[in-house]
mmCIF file of C-alpha atoms in Angstrom:
data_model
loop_
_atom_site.group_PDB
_atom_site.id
_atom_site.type_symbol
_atom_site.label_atom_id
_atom_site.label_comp_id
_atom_site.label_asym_id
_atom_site.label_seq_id
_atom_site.Cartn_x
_atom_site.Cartn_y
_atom_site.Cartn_z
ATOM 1 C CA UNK A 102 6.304 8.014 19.856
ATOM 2 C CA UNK A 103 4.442 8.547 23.227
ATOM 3 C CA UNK A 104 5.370 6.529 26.644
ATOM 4 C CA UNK A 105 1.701 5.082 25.627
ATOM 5 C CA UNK A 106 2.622 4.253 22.377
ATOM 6 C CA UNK A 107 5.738 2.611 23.451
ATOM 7 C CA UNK A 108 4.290 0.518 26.032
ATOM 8 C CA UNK A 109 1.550 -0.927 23.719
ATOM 9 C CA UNK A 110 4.116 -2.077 21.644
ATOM 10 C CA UNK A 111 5.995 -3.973 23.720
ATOM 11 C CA UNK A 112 2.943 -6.015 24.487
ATOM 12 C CA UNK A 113 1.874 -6.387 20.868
ATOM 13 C CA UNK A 114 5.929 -7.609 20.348
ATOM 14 C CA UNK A 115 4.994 -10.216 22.962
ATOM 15 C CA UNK A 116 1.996 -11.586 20.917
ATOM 16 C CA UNK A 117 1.644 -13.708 17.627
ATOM 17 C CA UNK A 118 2.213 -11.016 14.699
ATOM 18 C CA UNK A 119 -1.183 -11.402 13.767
ATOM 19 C CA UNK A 120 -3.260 -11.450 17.297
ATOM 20 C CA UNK A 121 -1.161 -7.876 17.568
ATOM 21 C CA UNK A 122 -2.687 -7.225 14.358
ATOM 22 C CA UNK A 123 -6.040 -8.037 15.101
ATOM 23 C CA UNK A 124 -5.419 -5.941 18.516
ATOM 24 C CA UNK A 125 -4.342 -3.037 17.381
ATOM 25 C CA UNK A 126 -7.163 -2.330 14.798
ATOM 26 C CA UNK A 127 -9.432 -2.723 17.923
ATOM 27 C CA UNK A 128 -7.366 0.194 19.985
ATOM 28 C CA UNK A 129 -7.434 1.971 16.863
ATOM 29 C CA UNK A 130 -11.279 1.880 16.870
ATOM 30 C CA UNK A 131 -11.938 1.751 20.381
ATOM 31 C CA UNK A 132 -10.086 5.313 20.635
ATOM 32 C CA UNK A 133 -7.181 3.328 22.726
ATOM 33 C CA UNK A 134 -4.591 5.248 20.732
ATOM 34 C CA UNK A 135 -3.455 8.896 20.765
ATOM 35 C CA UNK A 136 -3.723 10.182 17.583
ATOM 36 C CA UNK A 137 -2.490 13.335 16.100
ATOM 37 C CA UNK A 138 -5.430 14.613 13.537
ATOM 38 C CA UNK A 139 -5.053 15.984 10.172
ATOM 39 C CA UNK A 140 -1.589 16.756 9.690
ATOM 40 C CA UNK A 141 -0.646 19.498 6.631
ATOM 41 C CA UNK A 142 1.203 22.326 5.628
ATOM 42 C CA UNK A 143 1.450 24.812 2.547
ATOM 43 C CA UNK A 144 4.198 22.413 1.401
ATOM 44 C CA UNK A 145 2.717 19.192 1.952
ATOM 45 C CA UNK A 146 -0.827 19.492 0.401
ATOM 46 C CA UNK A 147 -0.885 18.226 -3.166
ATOM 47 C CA UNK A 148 -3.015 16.332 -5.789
ATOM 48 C CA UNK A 149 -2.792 13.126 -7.079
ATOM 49 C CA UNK A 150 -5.014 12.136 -10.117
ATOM 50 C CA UNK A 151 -7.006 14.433 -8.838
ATOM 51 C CA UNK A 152 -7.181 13.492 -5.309
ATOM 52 C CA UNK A 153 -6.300 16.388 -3.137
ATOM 53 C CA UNK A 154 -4.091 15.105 -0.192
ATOM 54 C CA UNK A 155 -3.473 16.858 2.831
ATOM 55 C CA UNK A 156 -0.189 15.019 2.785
ATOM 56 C CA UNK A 157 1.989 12.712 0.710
ATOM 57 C CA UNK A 158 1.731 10.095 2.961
ATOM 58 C CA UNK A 159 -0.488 7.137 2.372
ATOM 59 C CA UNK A 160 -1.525 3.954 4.548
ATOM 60 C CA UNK A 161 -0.686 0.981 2.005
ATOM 61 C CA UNK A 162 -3.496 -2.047 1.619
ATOM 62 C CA UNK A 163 -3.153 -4.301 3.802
ATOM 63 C CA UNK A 164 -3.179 -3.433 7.239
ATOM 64 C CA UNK A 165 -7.232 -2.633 7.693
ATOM 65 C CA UNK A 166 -8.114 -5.520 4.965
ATOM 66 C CA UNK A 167 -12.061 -5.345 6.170
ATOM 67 C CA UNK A 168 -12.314 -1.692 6.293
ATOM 68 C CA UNK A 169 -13.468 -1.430 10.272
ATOM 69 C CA UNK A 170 -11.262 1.162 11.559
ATOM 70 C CA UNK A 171 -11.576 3.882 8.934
ATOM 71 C CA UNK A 172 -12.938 6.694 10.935
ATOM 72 C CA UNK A 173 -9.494 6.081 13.533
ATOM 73 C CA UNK A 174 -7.240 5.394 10.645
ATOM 74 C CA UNK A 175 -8.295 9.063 8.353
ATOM 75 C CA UNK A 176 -7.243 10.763 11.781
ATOM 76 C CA UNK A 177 -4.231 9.068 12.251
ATOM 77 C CA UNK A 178 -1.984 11.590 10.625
ATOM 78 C CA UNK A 179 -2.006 9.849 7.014
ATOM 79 C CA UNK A 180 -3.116 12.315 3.925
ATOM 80 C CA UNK A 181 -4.701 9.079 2.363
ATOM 81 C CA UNK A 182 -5.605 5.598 3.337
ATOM 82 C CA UNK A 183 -5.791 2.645 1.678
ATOM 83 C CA UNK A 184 -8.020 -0.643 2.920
ATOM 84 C CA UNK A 185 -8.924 -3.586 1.876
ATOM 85 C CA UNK A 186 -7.594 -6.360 -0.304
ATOM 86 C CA UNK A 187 -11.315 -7.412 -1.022
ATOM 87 C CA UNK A 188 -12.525 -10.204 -2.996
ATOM 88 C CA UNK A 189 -15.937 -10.564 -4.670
ATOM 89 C CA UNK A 190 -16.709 -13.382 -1.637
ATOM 90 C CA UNK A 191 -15.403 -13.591 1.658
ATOM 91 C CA UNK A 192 -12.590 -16.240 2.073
ATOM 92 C CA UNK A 193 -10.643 -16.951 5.294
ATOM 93 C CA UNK A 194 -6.629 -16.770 3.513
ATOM 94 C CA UNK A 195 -4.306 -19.562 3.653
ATOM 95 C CA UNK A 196 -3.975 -21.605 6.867
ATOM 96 C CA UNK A 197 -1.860 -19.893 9.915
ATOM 97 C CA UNK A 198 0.570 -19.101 10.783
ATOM 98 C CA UNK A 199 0.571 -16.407 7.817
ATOM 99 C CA UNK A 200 2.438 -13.802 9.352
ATOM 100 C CA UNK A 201 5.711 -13.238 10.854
ATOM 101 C CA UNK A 202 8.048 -10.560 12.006
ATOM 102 C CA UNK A 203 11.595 -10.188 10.890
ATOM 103 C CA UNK A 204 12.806 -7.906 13.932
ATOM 104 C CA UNK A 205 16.509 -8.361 12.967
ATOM 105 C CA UNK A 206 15.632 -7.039 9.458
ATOM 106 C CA UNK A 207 12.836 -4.499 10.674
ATOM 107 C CA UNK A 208 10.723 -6.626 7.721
ATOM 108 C CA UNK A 209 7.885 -9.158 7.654
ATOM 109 C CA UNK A 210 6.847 -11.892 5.457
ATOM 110 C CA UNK A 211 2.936 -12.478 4.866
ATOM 111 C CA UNK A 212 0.968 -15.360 3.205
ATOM 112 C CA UNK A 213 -2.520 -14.068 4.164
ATOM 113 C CA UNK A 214 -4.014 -15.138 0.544
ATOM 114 C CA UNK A 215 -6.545 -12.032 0.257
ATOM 115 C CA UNK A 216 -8.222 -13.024 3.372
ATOM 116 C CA UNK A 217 -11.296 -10.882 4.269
ATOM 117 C CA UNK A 218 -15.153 -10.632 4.514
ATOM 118 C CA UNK A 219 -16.196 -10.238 0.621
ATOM 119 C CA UNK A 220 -17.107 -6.790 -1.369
ATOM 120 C CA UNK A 221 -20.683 -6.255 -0.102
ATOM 121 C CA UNK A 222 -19.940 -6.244 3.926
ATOM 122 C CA UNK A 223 -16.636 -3.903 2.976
ATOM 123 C CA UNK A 224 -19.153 -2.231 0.890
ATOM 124 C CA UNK A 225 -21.931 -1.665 3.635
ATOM 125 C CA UNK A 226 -18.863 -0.329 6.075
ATOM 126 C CA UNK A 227 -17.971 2.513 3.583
ATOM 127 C CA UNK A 228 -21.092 3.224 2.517
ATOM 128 C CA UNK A 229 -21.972 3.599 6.301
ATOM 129 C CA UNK A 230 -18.482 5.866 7.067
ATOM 130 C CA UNK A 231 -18.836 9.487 8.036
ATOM 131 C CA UNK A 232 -17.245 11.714 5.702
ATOM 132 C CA UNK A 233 -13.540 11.848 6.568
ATOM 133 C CA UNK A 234 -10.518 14.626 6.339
ATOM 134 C CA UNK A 235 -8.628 12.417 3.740
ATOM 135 C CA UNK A 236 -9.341 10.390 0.750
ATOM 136 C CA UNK A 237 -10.130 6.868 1.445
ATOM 137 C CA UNK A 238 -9.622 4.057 -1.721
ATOM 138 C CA UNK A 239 -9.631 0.327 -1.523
ATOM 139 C CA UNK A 240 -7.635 -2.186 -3.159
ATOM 140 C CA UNK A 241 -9.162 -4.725 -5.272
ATOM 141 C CA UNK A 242 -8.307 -8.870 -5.489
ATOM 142 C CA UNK A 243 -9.419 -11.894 -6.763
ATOM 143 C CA UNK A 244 -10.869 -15.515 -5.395
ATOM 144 C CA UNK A 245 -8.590 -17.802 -5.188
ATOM 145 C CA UNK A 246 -11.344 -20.413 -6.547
ATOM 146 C CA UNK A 247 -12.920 -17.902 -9.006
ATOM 147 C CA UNK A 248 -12.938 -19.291 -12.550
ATOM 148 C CA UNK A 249 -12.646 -15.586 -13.504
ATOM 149 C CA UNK A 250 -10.055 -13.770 -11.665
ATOM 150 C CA UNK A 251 -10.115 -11.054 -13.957
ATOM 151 C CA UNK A 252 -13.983 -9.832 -14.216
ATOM 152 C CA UNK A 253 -13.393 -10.382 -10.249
ATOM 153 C CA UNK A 254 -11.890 -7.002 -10.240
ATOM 154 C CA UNK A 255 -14.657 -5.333 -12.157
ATOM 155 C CA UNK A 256 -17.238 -7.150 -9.581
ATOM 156 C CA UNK A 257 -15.452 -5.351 -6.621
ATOM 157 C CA UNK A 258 -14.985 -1.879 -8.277
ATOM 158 C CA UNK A 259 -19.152 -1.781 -9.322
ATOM 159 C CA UNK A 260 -19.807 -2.949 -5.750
ATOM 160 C CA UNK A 261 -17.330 -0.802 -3.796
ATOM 161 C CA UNK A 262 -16.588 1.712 -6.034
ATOM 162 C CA UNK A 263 -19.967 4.193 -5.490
ATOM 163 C CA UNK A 264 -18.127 4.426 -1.216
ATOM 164 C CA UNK A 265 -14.352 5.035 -1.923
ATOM 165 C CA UNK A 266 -12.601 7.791 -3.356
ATOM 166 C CA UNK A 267 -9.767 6.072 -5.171
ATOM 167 C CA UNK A 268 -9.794 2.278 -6.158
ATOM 168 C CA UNK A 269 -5.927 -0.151 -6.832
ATOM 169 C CA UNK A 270 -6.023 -3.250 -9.197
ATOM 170 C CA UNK A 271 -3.703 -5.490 -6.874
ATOM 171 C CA UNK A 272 -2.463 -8.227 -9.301
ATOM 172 C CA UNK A 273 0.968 -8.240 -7.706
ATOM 173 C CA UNK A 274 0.404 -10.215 -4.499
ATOM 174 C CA UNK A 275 2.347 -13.349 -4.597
ATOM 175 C CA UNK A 276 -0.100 -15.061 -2.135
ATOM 176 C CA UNK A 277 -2.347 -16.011 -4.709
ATOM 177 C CA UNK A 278 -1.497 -18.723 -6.896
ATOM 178 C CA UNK A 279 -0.540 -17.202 -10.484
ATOM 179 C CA UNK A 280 -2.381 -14.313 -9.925
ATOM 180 C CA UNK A 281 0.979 -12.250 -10.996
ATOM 181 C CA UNK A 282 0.144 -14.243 -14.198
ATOM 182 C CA UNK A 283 -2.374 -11.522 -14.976
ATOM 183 C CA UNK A 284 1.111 -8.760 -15.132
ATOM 184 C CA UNK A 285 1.553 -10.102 -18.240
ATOM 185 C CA UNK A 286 0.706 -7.316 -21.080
ATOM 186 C CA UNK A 287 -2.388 -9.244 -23.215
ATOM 187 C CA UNK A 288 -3.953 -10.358 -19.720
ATOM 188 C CA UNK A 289 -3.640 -7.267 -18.146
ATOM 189 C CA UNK A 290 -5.139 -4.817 -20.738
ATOM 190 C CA UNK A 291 -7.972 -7.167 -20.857
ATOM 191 C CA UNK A 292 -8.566 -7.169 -16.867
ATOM 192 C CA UNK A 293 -7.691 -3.268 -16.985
ATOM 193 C CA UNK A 294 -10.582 -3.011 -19.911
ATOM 194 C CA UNK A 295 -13.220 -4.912 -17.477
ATOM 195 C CA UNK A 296 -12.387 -2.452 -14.751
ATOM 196 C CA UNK A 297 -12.516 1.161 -16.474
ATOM 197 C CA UNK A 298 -16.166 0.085 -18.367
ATOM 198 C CA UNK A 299 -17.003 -0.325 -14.915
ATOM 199 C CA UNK A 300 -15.833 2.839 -13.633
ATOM 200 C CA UNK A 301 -17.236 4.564 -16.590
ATOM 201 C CA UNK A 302 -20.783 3.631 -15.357
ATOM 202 C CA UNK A 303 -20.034 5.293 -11.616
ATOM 203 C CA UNK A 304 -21.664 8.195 -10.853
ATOM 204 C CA UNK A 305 -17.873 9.401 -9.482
ATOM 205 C CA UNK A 306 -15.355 8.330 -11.782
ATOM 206 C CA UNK A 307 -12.561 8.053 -9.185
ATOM 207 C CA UNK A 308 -9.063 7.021 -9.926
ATOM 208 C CA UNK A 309 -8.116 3.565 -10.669
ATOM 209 C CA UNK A 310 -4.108 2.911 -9.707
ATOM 210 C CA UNK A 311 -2.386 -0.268 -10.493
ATOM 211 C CA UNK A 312 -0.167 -1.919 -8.256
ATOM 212 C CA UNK A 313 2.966 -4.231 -9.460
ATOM 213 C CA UNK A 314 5.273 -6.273 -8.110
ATOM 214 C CA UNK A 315 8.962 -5.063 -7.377
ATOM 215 C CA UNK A 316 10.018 -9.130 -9.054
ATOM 216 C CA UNK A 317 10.160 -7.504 -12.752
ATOM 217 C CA UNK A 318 11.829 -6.872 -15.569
ATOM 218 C CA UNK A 319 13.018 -3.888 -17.376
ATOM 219 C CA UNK A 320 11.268 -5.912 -20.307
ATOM 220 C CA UNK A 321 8.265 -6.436 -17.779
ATOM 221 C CA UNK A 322 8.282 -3.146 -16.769
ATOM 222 C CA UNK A 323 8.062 -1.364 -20.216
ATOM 223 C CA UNK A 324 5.368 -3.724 -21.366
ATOM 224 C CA UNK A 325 3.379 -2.476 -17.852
ATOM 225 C CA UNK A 326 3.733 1.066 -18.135
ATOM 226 C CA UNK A 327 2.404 0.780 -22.149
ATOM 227 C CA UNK A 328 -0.305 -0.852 -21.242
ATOM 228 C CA UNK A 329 -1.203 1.536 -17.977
ATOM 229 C CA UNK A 330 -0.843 4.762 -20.414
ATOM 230 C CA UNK A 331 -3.220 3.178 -23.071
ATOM 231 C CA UNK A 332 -5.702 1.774 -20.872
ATOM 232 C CA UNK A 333 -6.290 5.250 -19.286
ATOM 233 C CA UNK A 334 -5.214 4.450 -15.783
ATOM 234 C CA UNK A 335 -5.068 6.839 -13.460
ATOM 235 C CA UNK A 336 -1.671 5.742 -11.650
ATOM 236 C CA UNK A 337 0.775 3.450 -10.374
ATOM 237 C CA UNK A 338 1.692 1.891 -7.162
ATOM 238 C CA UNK A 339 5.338 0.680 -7.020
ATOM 239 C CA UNK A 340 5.912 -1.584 -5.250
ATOM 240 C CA UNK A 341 4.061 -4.868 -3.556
ATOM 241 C CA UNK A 342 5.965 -7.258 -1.548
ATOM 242 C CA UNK A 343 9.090 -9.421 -3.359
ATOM 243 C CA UNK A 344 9.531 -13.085 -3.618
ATOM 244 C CA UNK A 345 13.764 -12.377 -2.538
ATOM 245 C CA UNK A 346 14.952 -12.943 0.125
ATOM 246 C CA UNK A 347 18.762 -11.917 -0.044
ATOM 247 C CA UNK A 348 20.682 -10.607 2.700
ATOM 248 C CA UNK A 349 18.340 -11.576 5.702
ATOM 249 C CA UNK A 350 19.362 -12.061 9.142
ATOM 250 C CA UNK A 351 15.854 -13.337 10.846
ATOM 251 C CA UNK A 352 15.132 -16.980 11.479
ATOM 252 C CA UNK A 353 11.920 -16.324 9.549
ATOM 253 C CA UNK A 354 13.800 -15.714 6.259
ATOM 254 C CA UNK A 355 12.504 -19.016 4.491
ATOM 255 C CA UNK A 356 9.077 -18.640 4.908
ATOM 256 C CA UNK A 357 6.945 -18.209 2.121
ATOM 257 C CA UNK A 358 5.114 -15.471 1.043
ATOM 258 C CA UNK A 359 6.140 -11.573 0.304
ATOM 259 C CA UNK A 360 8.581 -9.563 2.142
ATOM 260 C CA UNK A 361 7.628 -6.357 3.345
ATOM 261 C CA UNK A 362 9.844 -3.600 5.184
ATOM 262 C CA UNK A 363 13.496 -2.279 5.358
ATOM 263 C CA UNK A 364 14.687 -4.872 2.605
ATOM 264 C CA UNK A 365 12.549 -3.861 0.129
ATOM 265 C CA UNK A 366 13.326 0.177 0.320
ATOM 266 C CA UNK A 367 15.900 -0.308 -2.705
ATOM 267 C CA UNK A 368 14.244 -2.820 -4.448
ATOM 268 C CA UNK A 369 11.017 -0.819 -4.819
ATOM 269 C CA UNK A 370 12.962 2.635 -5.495
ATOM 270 C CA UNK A 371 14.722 1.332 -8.362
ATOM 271 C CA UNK A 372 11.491 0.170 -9.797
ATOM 272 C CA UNK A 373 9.820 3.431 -9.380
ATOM 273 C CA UNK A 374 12.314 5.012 -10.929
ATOM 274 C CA UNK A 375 12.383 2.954 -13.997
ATOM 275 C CA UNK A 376 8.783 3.687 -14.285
ATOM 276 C CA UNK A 377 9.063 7.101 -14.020
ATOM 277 C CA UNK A 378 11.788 7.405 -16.859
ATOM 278 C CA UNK A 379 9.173 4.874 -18.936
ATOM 279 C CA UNK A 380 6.056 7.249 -18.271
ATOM 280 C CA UNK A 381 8.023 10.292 -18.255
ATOM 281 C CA UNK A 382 5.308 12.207 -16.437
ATOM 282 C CA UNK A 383 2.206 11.077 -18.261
ATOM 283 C CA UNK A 384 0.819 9.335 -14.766
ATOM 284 C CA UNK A 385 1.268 9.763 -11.306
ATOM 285 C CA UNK A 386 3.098 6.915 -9.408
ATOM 286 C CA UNK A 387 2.911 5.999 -6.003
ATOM 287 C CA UNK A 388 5.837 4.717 -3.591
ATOM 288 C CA UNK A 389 6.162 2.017 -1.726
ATOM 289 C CA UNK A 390 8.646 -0.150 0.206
ATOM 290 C CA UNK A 391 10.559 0.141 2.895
ATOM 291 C CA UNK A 392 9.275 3.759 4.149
ATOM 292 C CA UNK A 393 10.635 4.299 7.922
ATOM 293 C CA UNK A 394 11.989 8.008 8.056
ATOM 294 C CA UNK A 395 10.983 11.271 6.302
ATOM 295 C CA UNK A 396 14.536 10.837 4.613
ATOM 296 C CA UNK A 397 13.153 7.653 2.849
ATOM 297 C CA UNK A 398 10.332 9.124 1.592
ATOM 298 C CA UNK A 399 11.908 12.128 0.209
ATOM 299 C CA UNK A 400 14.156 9.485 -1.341
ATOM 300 C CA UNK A 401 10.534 7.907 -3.091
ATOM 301 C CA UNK A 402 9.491 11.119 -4.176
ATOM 302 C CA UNK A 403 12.795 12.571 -5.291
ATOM 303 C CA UNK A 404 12.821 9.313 -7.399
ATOM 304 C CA UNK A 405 9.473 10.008 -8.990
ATOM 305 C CA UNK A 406 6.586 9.571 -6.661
ATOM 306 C CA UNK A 407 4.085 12.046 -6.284
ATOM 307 C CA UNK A 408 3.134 10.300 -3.190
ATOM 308 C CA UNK A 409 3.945 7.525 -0.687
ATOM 309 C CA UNK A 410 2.636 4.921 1.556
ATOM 310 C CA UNK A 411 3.575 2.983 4.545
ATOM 311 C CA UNK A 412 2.327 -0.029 6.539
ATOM 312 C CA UNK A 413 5.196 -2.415 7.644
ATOM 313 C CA UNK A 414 7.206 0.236 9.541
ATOM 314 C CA UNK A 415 4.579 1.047 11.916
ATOM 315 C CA UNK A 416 5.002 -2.534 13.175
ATOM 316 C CA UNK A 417 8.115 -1.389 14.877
ATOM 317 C CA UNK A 418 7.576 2.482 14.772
ATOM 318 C CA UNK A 419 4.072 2.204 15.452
ATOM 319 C CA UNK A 420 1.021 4.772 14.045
ATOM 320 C CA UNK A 421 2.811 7.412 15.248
ATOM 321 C CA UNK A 422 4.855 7.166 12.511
ATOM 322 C CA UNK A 423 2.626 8.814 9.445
ATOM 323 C CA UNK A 424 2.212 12.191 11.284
ATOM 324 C CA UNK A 425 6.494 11.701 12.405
ATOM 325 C CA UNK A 426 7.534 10.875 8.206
ATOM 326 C CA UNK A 427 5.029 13.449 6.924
ATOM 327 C CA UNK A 428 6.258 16.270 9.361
ATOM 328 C CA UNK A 429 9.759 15.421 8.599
ATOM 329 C CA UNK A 430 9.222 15.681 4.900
ATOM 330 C CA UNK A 431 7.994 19.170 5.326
ATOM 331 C CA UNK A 432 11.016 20.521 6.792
ATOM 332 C CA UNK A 433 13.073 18.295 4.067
ATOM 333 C CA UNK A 434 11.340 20.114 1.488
ATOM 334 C CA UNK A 435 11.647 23.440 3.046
ATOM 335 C CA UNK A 436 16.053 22.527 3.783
ATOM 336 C CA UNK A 437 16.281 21.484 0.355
ATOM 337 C CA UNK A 438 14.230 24.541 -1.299
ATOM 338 C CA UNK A 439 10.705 23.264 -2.637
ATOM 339 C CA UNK A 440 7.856 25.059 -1.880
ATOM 340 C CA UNK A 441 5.244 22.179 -2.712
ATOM 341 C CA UNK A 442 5.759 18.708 -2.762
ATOM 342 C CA UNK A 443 5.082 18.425 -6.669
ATOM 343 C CA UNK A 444 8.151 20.749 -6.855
ATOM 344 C CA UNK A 445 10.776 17.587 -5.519
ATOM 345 C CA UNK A 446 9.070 14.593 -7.960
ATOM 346 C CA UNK A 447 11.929 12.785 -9.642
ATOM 347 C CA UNK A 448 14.358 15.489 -9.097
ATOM 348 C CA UNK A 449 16.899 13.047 -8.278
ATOM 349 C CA UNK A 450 15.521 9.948 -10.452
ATOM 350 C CA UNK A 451 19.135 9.135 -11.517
ATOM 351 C CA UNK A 452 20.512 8.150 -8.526
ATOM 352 C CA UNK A 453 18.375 5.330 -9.114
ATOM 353 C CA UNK A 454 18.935 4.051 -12.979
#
């Protein structure tokens, strides 16, 4: 982290979590922030579901929800970004304050409710992007007043899905009332059926990942991974945020919504683990939770991911931090004798089950 870097956190620490937010997506595009470029290496490049990624190491939904600092974000180090969540209309979230920082537990707890400005402005803004060094994907939710939730997923993907490279089914928010309803097998090969008809009619057919919830059961969990392999999805993103809250220290602890950060790291690893013993291979999963260090995403990928993301972390690590983990991993790699990242995926699953 630069002296610059360092500095503009401070002030952002001295804000409400999500004026800093707000502020640091406008550095981001104003060109306020040093960033590093394309970061890569013999060992690092790989391909997931046929995406080929500079790196392992993704930007997780959540952070650029309205897709406005995309050109900043694809040079900021990260082999693949992810924005959005957007909804088929624009809706403002649930009331504030939504957001708050658990410093004592380097975690956070959101309620934002899927707030952002509707499919067709996200649409126009990555339709309107400059071609970028790294794949960019979006994630896709659901109205919270839609009498449809699931065809809202299919609305997004034909509107969105022509300006993205990758697209994520995000029915694992808990922020949305029962939308983690639609984890349950019947409900979710019927949303998953909307969605791939309407990928089938794009003149790209790019990847469709799922993302779940780290809240599940083994049960849960088998009945998931069934339905992902049959419905021809192209991966899985484990985890989302979790309903627990054991073991934290922050004042914050009781609010409501899903936890994010450090507390999650084990959670989420033991869940991608399980799914990569389920799928044994057959799909590519993607890890998430808790990523701080190079040494926690080797952990991810060592337990089965092919790749990673982060997002919470650079709240107190900042943006440096994508270029920092994915340059760490590469000399990981190289210490612990893989020549390509593919090489380390699950080779230590069972430290995990």
């Amino acid at each position: 982290m630069t002296s610059i870097e360092r500095f503009g956190l401070a002030l952002l620490h001295r804000l409400d979590p999500e004026t800093a937010h707000a502020l640091s997506l406008s550095a981001l595009k104003s060109g306020l922030a040093p960033l590093p470029g394309l970061v890569t290496s013999a060992r690092l490049a790989t391909t997931v579901a046929g995406l080929a990624l500079p790196n392992p190491v993704g930007l997780a939904a959540g952070y650029d929800k309205n897709a406005v600092a995309v050109s900043a974000l694809t040079r900021s180090g990260f082999g693949f970004i992810e924005v959005g969540a957007a909804t088929p209309l624009p809706q403002p979230g649930n009331p504030k304050p939504r957001l708050f920082r658990l410093t004592e537990d380097r975690a956070a707890i959101n309620r934002f409710g899927f707030n952002n400005e509707g499919a067709t402005v996200i649409a126009g803004r990555l339709a309107a992007r400059a071609p970028g060094p790294v794949p960019v994907g979006l994630n896709l939710g659901a109205n919270k007043t839609s009498t449809d939730r699931a065809a809202d997923f299919a609305r997004v993907l034909a509107l969105c899905g022509p300006h993205v490279d990758f697209a994520t089914v995000n029915v694992s928010s808990p922020n949305t009332e029962k939308l983690r309803d639609l984890q349950g097998p019947a409900a979710l090969a019927a949303l998953l059926a909307g969605v791939m008809e309407v990928r089938a009619g794009l003149a790209r057919k790019i990847p469709v990942f799922l993302k779940i919830a780290p809240d599940l059961t083994g049960d849960e969990l088998a009945s998931i991974a069934e339905v992902a392999l049959a419905s021809g999805l192209s991966g899985i993103i484990a985890t989302n945020t979790t309903l627990s809250r054991e073991g934290l220290q922050s004042v914050h602890r009781d609010q409501a919504g899903g936890l994010s950060g450090a507390p999650v790291f084990e959670k989420s690893t033991r869940v991608l683990a399980q799914l990569s013993q389920l799928t044994e291979g057959r799909i590519p999963l993607i890890g998430v939770g808790g990523v701080s260090s190079p040494e926690e995403a080797m952990a991810k990928i060592e337990a089965g991911a092919s790749a990673v993301q982060l997002y919470t972390a650079m709240v107190y690590k900042g943006i440096s931090l994508a270029a920092e983990v994915a340059r760490g991993l590469d000399a990981l790699l190289a210490a612990r004798g893989f020549d390509t990242v593919a090489a380390a995926v699950g080779s230590n699953r069972g430290r995990w089950l």
